[in-house]
Amino acid sequence: MRLAAQAKMGYYPTPESVTPIITQYLKRQSNGLIKILDPCAGEGTAIEIIGNHLEAKTYGIEIDLYRGKLAQKKLTQCLITDYQNTKISHNAFSLLWLNPPYDWATRNNELEKSERFEKTFLRNCLSYLCTGGILVYLIPQHRLDKYISQILSYRFDKLSVFKFPEEEYLFFKQLIILGVLKNSPSKNNEITEYLIACGKFQEEVPYIFSNPSIIYEVPVSP
């Protein structure tokens, strides 16, 4: 399958040095069950770390057989398939971890315009996140375009944008975006323009650092 080949070619796991820093921006809102989802889980390392930090149940989906079997040993549950072949309850997860493959999603008609996975994963997976749930979205900086910026500003409050730590950023040129899912979608043109400027390298984006000034409280899952 072309999609499976794409998943292997575009697979870039989150550097293990980066995930522990991100955990410092996350804490439990209260006692109770927290479920987190990674629809492109790789070997499961990233959300295993996040899950241990939050004392959460971890759910992954991974299209590659080898990586999926490794993830199954680390996570509460991991399906080895394309996330589009699954049925997932809406509003079921407290945290959505998105580090999509770096490639194009081909539609049924090869002649149709293709779309980047960064867009399709974001658009298609938001329904799995509960109101007040936390998004952790990893994306190459130059892929933060108008379309993605509009989705993020329309659906999320308290958006923060960081570069990977300096050493990793030099190699990956990747951003970490965190946000809280709104009770109801609403436009925010100021945030949209800020995000677009970040993607065009017109805004000074800080490196992510330890001892954060903002903490995202992860709610209990519905």
Tab-separated table of C-alpha atoms in Angstrom:
chain	number	residue	atom	x	y	z
A	1	MET	CA	0.000	0.000	0.000
A	2	ARG	CA	1.174	3.469	-0.847
A	3	LEU	CA	-0.027	4.766	2.523
A	4	ALA	CA	2.076	2.212	4.397
A	5	ALA	CA	5.093	3.167	2.298
A	6	GLN	CA	4.433	6.819	3.063
A	7	ALA	CA	4.226	6.107	6.770
A	8	LYS	CA	7.677	4.533	6.701
A	9	MET	CA	9.205	7.303	4.579
A	10	GLY	CA	7.684	10.160	6.566
A	11	TYR	CA	8.171	8.711	10.047
A	12	TYR	CA	10.150	10.958	12.383
A	13	PRO	CA	9.677	10.026	16.050
A	14	THR	CA	9.703	12.738	18.666
A	15	PRO	CA	13.275	12.994	20.021
A	16	GLU	CA	13.405	11.379	23.450
A	17	SER	CA	15.133	14.478	24.798
A	18	VAL	CA	12.122	16.634	23.853
A	19	THR	CA	9.192	14.699	25.331
A	20	PRO	CA	10.290	15.018	29.007
A	21	ILE	CA	10.452	18.797	28.561
A	22	ILE	CA	6.901	18.837	27.188
A	23	THR	CA	5.690	16.876	30.230
A	24	GLN	CA	6.679	19.829	32.407
A	25	TYR	CA	3.940	21.844	30.683
A	26	LEU	CA	1.280	19.270	31.603
A	27	LYS	CA	-0.332	18.319	34.881
A	28	ARG	CA	-3.452	16.582	36.071
A	29	GLN	CA	-6.470	18.799	36.686
A	30	SER	CA	-7.890	16.390	39.267
A	31	ASN	CA	-8.059	12.756	40.307
A	32	GLY	CA	-9.800	10.345	37.970
A	33	LEU	CA	-9.264	8.516	34.706
A	34	ILE	CA	-7.265	10.297	32.011
A	35	LYS	CA	-7.019	8.802	28.533
A	36	ILE	CA	-4.592	10.068	25.910
A	37	LEU	CA	-4.498	9.266	22.209
A	38	ASP	CA	-1.748	9.200	19.604
A	39	PRO	CA	-3.170	8.313	16.160
A	40	CYS	CA	0.334	7.942	14.662
A	41	ALA	CA	2.006	6.340	17.654
A	42	GLY	CA	5.228	5.023	16.151
A	43	GLU	CA	6.893	2.814	18.749
A	44	GLY	CA	4.775	4.381	21.496
A	45	THR	CA	7.676	6.007	23.331
A	46	ALA	CA	6.337	9.563	23.423
A	47	ILE	CA	2.909	8.879	24.886
A	48	GLU	CA	4.335	6.249	27.210
A	49	ILE	CA	6.377	9.052	28.786
A	50	ILE	CA	3.370	11.403	28.822
A	51	GLY	CA	1.134	8.665	30.213
A	52	ASN	CA	3.532	7.871	33.043
A	53	HIS	CA	3.760	11.558	33.911
A	54	LEU	CA	-0.028	12.000	34.012
A	55	GLU	CA	-0.792	8.517	35.401
A	56	ALA	CA	-3.001	8.093	32.347
A	57	LYS	CA	-4.171	5.288	30.105
A	58	THR	CA	-2.477	5.434	26.716
A	59	TYR	CA	-4.063	4.585	23.384
A	60	GLY	CA	-2.212	4.480	20.102
A	61	ILE	CA	-2.753	3.698	16.441
A	62	GLU	CA	0.192	2.782	14.227
A	63	ILE	CA	0.080	1.715	10.596
A	64	ASP	CA	3.496	0.036	10.535
A	65	LEU	CA	3.502	-3.560	11.815
A	66	TYR	CA	6.969	-3.522	13.381
A	67	ARG	CA	6.518	-0.202	15.176
A	68	GLY	CA	2.996	-1.116	16.192
A	69	LYS	CA	4.096	-4.325	17.906
A	70	LEU	CA	6.660	-2.367	19.896
A	71	ALA	CA	4.006	0.174	20.864
A	72	GLN	CA	1.642	-2.579	22.008
A	73	LYS	CA	4.192	-3.566	24.658
A	74	LYS	CA	4.304	-0.009	26.047
A	75	LEU	CA	0.750	1.312	25.819
A	76	THR	CA	-2.594	0.437	27.365
A	77	GLN	CA	-3.810	-0.417	23.875
A	78	CYS	CA	-2.436	0.051	20.366
A	79	LEU	CA	-4.161	-0.833	17.105
A	80	ILE	CA	-1.998	-1.701	14.119
A	81	THR	CA	-3.914	-0.111	11.262
A	82	ASP	CA	-4.615	3.192	9.533
A	83	TYR	CA	-6.480	5.490	11.934
A	84	GLN	CA	-9.087	6.057	9.206
A	85	ASN	CA	-10.052	2.362	9.466
A	86	THR	CA	-11.003	2.714	13.138
A	87	LYS	CA	-14.134	3.743	15.010
A	88	ILE	CA	-13.177	6.018	17.892
A	89	SER	CA	-15.618	7.629	20.305
A	90	HIS	CA	-15.849	11.378	19.954
A	91	ASN	CA	-14.947	13.587	22.945
A	92	ALA	CA	-13.368	10.575	24.651
A	93	PHE	CA	-9.779	11.684	25.273
A	94	SER	CA	-8.204	14.229	27.590
A	95	LEU	CA	-5.057	14.758	25.540
A	96	LEU	CA	-4.362	14.375	21.836
A	97	TRP	CA	-0.728	13.927	20.840
A	98	LEU	CA	-0.197	14.657	17.148
A	99	ASN	CA	3.124	14.141	15.395
A	100	PRO	CA	1.912	13.286	11.871
A	101	PRO	CA	4.115	11.759	9.166
A	102	TYR	CA	5.841	14.261	6.889
A	103	ASP	CA	4.217	13.380	3.592
A	104	TRP	CA	1.207	13.853	1.364
A	105	ALA	CA	-2.147	12.146	1.845
A	106	THR	CA	-3.366	10.934	-1.534
A	107	ARG	CA	-7.095	10.971	-2.090
A	108	ASN	CA	-9.110	8.233	-3.818
A	109	ASN	CA	-8.688	9.908	-7.169
A	110	GLU	CA	-4.951	10.242	-7.790
A	111	LEU	CA	-5.693	13.223	-10.027
A	112	GLU	CA	-7.205	15.165	-7.155
A	113	LYS	CA	-5.017	17.577	-5.286
A	114	SER	CA	-3.193	15.835	-2.449
A	115	GLU	CA	-3.068	17.194	1.079
A	116	ARG	CA	-0.360	17.185	3.724
A	117	PHE	CA	-0.746	14.748	6.612
A	118	GLU	CA	-0.196	17.653	9.023
A	119	LYS	CA	-3.583	18.984	7.882
A	120	THR	CA	-5.523	15.743	7.564
A	121	PHE	CA	-4.521	14.388	10.975
A	122	LEU	CA	-5.348	17.673	12.703
A	123	ARG	CA	-8.711	18.099	10.995
A	124	ASN	CA	-9.803	14.462	11.322
A	125	CYS	CA	-8.690	13.766	14.902
A	126	LEU	CA	-9.963	16.818	16.776
A	127	SER	CA	-13.350	15.205	17.316
A	128	TYR	CA	-11.718	12.623	19.604
A	129	LEU	CA	-10.667	15.311	22.108
A	130	CYS	CA	-13.006	16.321	24.922
A	131	THR	CA	-13.934	19.932	25.668
A	132	GLY	CA	-11.120	21.452	27.709
A	133	GLY	CA	-8.792	18.712	26.495
A	134	ILE	CA	-5.190	19.446	25.587
A	135	LEU	CA	-3.638	19.310	22.134
A	136	VAL	CA	0.093	18.711	21.723
A	137	TYR	CA	0.842	19.234	18.028
A	138	LEU	CA	4.301	18.801	16.510
A	139	ILE	CA	4.788	20.263	13.053
A	140	PRO	CA	7.637	21.550	10.858
A	141	GLN	CA	7.629	25.327	11.147
A	142	HIS	CA	7.205	25.961	7.424
A	143	ARG	CA	4.085	23.744	7.411
A	144	LEU	CA	2.206	26.064	9.775
A	145	ASP	CA	0.156	27.659	6.997
A	146	LYS	CA	-3.064	29.686	6.858
A	147	TYR	CA	-5.343	26.636	6.821
A	148	ILE	CA	-3.786	25.042	9.906
A	149	SER	CA	-3.572	28.421	11.674
A	150	GLN	CA	-7.285	28.982	11.143
A	151	ILE	CA	-8.190	25.558	12.531
A	152	LEU	CA	-6.034	26.083	15.615
A	153	SER	CA	-7.293	29.599	16.380
A	154	TYR	CA	-10.922	28.599	15.706
A	155	ARG	CA	-10.920	25.528	17.940
A	156	PHE	CA	-8.357	26.263	20.685
A	157	ASP	CA	-7.722	28.723	23.514
A	158	LYS	CA	-4.457	29.415	25.326
A	159	LEU	CA	-2.339	28.527	22.317
A	160	SER	CA	1.416	28.442	22.867
A	161	VAL	CA	4.030	27.999	20.158
A	162	PHE	CA	7.584	26.853	20.868
A	163	LYS	CA	10.532	25.660	18.852
A	164	PHE	CA	12.184	22.373	19.692
A	165	PRO	CA	15.206	22.886	21.983
A	166	GLU	CA	17.948	24.596	20.013
A	167	GLU	CA	20.058	21.548	19.180
A	168	GLU	CA	17.056	19.495	17.999
A	169	TYR	CA	15.523	22.481	16.196
A	170	LEU	CA	18.620	22.883	14.027
A	171	PHE	CA	17.985	19.392	12.697
A	172	PHE	CA	14.182	19.150	12.640
A	173	LYS	CA	13.050	22.824	12.303
A	174	GLN	CA	9.972	21.705	14.223
A	175	LEU	CA	7.444	23.501	16.427
A	176	ILE	CA	5.470	22.364	19.464
A	177	ILE	CA	1.982	23.864	19.677
A	178	LEU	CA	-0.159	23.455	22.794
A	179	GLY	CA	-3.771	24.492	23.241
A	180	VAL	CA	-7.037	23.907	25.120
A	181	LEU	CA	-10.096	22.827	23.129
A	182	LYS	CA	-12.799	25.500	23.316
A	183	ASN	CA	-16.324	24.876	24.560
A	184	SER	CA	-17.540	26.154	21.204
A	185	PRO	CA	-15.537	27.229	18.121
A	186	SER	CA	-14.989	30.944	17.589
A	187	LYS	CA	-12.816	33.078	15.323
A	188	ASN	CA	-9.742	34.842	16.622
A	189	ASN	CA	-8.128	36.765	13.773
A	190	GLU	CA	-5.280	38.053	15.944
A	191	ILE	CA	-4.169	34.552	16.886
A	192	THR	CA	-4.601	33.373	13.300
A	193	GLU	CA	-2.281	36.093	12.023
A	194	TYR	CA	0.256	35.338	14.749
A	195	LEU	CA	0.335	31.651	13.817
A	196	ILE	CA	0.655	32.436	10.119
A	197	ALA	CA	3.564	34.752	10.898
A	198	CYS	CA	5.231	31.978	12.922
A	199	GLY	CA	4.947	29.658	9.942
A	200	LYS	CA	6.501	32.278	7.658
A	201	PHE	CA	9.416	32.837	10.096
A	202	GLN	CA	8.200	36.417	10.552
A	203	GLU	CA	7.612	36.040	14.280
A	204	GLU	CA	10.246	35.288	16.911
A	205	VAL	CA	9.268	31.893	18.316
A	206	PRO	CA	10.922	30.938	21.614
A	207	TYR	CA	12.636	27.625	22.198
A	208	ILE	CA	10.797	25.355	24.605
A	209	PHE	CA	12.485	25.356	27.977
A	210	SER	CA	12.234	23.745	31.400
A	211	ASN	CA	10.456	25.524	34.267
A	212	PRO	CA	7.577	26.755	32.062
A	213	SER	CA	5.603	29.900	32.743
A	214	ILE	CA	2.353	28.259	31.557
A	215	ILE	CA	0.973	24.919	32.691
A	216	TYR	CA	-1.778	23.036	30.873
A	217	GLU	CA	-4.146	21.167	33.173
A	218	VAL	CA	-5.283	17.911	31.604
A	219	PRO	CA	-8.919	17.178	32.531
A	220	VAL	CA	-10.403	13.854	33.509
A	221	SER	CA	-11.792	11.982	30.503
A	222	PRO	CA	-15.581	11.926	30.097
